[in-house]
Amino acid sequence: MDPEEKEKSRTAPEAEETIRQDEKEFNEVRQRYKKLRSEQRKLMKNYLEQNGFTVRIPNERGQGGKGNPHYGRRKRQPLPEEYDLSNWMWMDVELGDMTYLVSLQTFDFDPNSHSYHVLMDRLGIYLYRNGSDKAPAALHHMLETGIDLPMNTDKLDRLVNILRSISRCRESIKQDKGYAYLNSLYPAEEGLFELILAHDLQAGGE
């Protein structure tokens, strides 16, 4: 055996061990990240409930929604390998007669490249329309809040204020106040007026 082949045979077991250690560490970090996101969602849920909101629980544990850990298995065209989507998390939040999707990741459209992106750990809000709990239009009409995980008291208060502002804005619309008036009334939350307007246009088209 020439020296080069001898060196390869000697280092191969070491390389395999390094790969196994990296894989183990990667999976441990991924599970820790998922656990921390779940804890952040529970923190938001508790804070919203303390401030008069109702948080709907679509699963038995009462911590909000999450994706299917076996996503792709039962699709009409199944994925080549199923995918663990349980790190995709959200909550359904109610205030009065309004229901919101509060997402722990938000969609964004880049007008320059025309590309869609998912901003992980950036909170997004979508206003459900006509009482529906489905959100196919959230991809195009989600309010990007500018709030990133992890949460603190200031961020929690900002989330509460945004949701309350949407509710007040919607009540003003019900009172037939003009859109120009609303746009000047709530200038602090960029995108808020557009969210409400998009919601009304969708609802009007149904």
XYZ file of C-alpha atoms in Angstrom:
206
model
C 0.000 0.000 0.000
C 1.450 3.365 -0.957
C 1.820 6.057 1.758
C -1.152 8.095 0.494
C -3.537 5.119 0.624
C -2.155 4.174 4.018
C -2.883 7.683 5.327
C -6.449 7.584 3.955
C -7.172 4.250 5.616
C -5.794 5.515 8.910
C -7.870 8.720 8.955
C -11.147 7.286 7.607
C -12.385 6.023 11.019
C -11.537 9.387 12.558
C -13.450 11.194 9.812
C -16.463 8.949 10.333
C -16.402 9.634 14.054
C -16.268 13.385 13.401
C -19.269 13.111 11.088
C -21.224 11.166 13.726
C -20.395 13.731 16.392
C -21.414 16.606 14.112
C -24.701 14.898 13.282
C -25.429 14.320 16.958
C -24.624 17.922 17.841
C -26.698 19.257 14.950
C -29.753 17.228 16.002
C -29.352 18.270 19.638
C -29.176 21.950 18.662
C -32.232 21.551 16.390
C -34.272 19.972 19.194
C -33.158 22.666 21.638
C -34.124 25.372 19.143
C -37.574 23.823 18.706
C -38.043 23.646 22.483
C -37.046 27.301 22.906
C -39.496 28.389 20.176
C -42.241 26.438 21.916
C -41.397 28.168 25.198
C -41.520 31.560 23.477
C -44.955 30.741 22.067
C -46.208 29.762 25.518
C -44.821 33.020 26.945
C -46.741 35.023 24.325
C -49.899 32.979 24.868
C -49.868 33.635 28.619
C -49.144 37.346 28.182
C -51.917 37.812 25.629
C -54.428 36.045 27.869
C -53.390 38.248 30.793
C -54.195 41.258 28.601
C -57.716 40.234 27.660
C -57.147 38.171 24.506
C -58.424 34.658 23.907
C -55.857 32.229 22.509
C -57.418 29.242 20.787
C -55.728 25.924 21.330
C -55.785 23.598 18.329
C -54.087 20.794 20.237
C -54.413 19.100 23.622
C -51.361 20.721 25.195
C -52.789 24.203 24.850
C -49.684 25.825 23.396
C -51.001 26.930 20.024
C -50.558 25.373 16.587
C -47.605 23.729 14.964
C -46.840 21.868 11.778
C -47.134 18.137 11.243
C -44.002 16.247 12.369
C -44.715 13.760 9.559
C -45.525 16.300 6.857
C -45.618 14.897 3.354
C -46.627 11.355 4.252
C -50.292 11.751 3.298
C -50.044 14.309 0.521
C -51.660 13.456 -2.788
C -48.112 13.441 -4.112
C -46.070 12.422 -1.053
C -42.631 13.871 -0.494
C -39.727 11.517 -1.284
C -39.070 11.635 2.464
C -41.513 13.002 5.044
C -40.476 16.254 6.709
C -40.678 17.316 10.366
C -42.656 20.566 10.137
C -43.336 20.847 13.881
C -41.005 23.832 14.186
C -43.544 25.851 12.137
C -45.561 27.475 14.947
C -48.462 29.873 15.308
C -51.384 30.888 17.553
C -54.999 31.802 16.848
C -55.804 34.928 18.862
C -59.223 36.543 19.370
C -60.211 40.003 20.547
C -63.919 40.769 20.360
C -65.221 39.479 17.041
C -61.796 39.543 15.378
C -59.530 36.531 14.939
C -55.850 36.792 14.116
C -53.163 34.372 13.092
C -50.036 35.243 15.073
C -47.169 33.421 13.401
C -43.692 32.785 14.791
C -42.392 33.169 11.248
C -43.564 35.628 8.651
C -43.718 35.762 4.871
C -41.983 38.482 2.890
C -42.005 39.401 -0.785
C -38.956 41.058 -2.324
C -40.211 43.466 -5.046
C -36.748 43.609 -6.594
C -36.144 39.895 -7.125
C -39.826 38.885 -6.998
C -38.790 36.192 -4.546
C -40.750 35.025 -1.521
C -38.976 34.445 1.764
C -39.805 33.090 5.192
C -38.346 35.203 7.980
C -37.830 32.740 10.813
C -38.399 34.077 14.337
C -39.944 37.320 12.986
C -43.563 37.621 14.186
C -46.253 38.001 11.542
C -49.958 38.793 11.873
C -52.719 37.821 9.495
C -56.341 38.889 9.976
C -58.675 35.987 9.256
C -61.532 36.948 6.962
C -65.234 36.165 7.296
C -64.679 34.035 10.366
C -62.539 31.539 8.455
C -59.755 29.733 10.271
C -57.939 29.116 7.001
C -55.256 31.483 5.770
C -54.359 30.815 2.123
C -53.928 34.551 1.563
C -51.501 34.975 4.464
C -48.607 34.568 2.045
C -49.546 37.868 0.409
C -51.313 39.733 3.228
C -49.360 39.119 6.418
C -48.278 42.088 8.511
C -44.552 41.886 9.235
C -44.306 43.264 12.764
C -40.574 43.878 13.065
C -40.637 41.862 16.306
C -38.016 39.121 16.529
C -37.748 36.291 19.018
C -36.775 36.026 21.810
C -39.481 38.102 23.477
C -39.085 40.543 26.328
C -41.576 42.825 28.080
C -41.208 45.625 25.518
C -41.770 43.236 22.601
C -44.758 41.631 24.317
C -46.304 45.052 24.905
C -45.679 45.996 21.277
C -47.444 42.837 20.090
C -50.427 43.618 22.318
C -50.541 47.208 21.044
C -50.412 46.130 17.392
C -53.301 43.699 17.856
C -55.351 46.292 19.704
C -54.594 48.892 17.027
C -55.852 46.527 14.330
C -59.039 45.999 16.322
C -59.580 49.749 16.802
C -58.875 50.383 13.138
C -61.378 47.723 12.120
C -64.030 49.195 14.426
C -63.442 52.599 12.843
C -63.982 51.053 9.419
C -67.283 49.600 10.639
C -68.306 53.149 11.581
C -67.780 54.180 7.937
C -64.828 56.444 8.616
C -62.766 57.149 5.506
C -59.614 55.224 4.704
C -57.579 58.439 4.429
C -58.621 59.270 7.980
C -57.571 55.831 9.196
C -54.241 56.022 7.433
C -53.386 59.185 9.358
C -54.895 57.885 12.589
C -52.560 54.889 12.879
C -49.249 55.973 11.349
C -47.125 54.321 14.042
C -47.588 50.783 12.718
C -46.296 50.647 9.171
C -48.361 48.191 7.145
C -51.315 48.176 9.552
C -53.621 50.158 7.304
C -52.618 48.054 4.308
C -53.429 44.877 6.249
C -56.942 46.072 7.057
C -57.538 47.347 3.536
C -56.347 44.059 2.001
C -58.616 42.164 4.387
C -61.661 44.202 3.354
C -60.936 43.878 -0.350
C -60.639 40.097 -0.007
C -63.822 39.836 1.998
C -65.678 42.027 -0.476
C -64.680 39.751 -3.323
C -66.199 36.645 -1.789
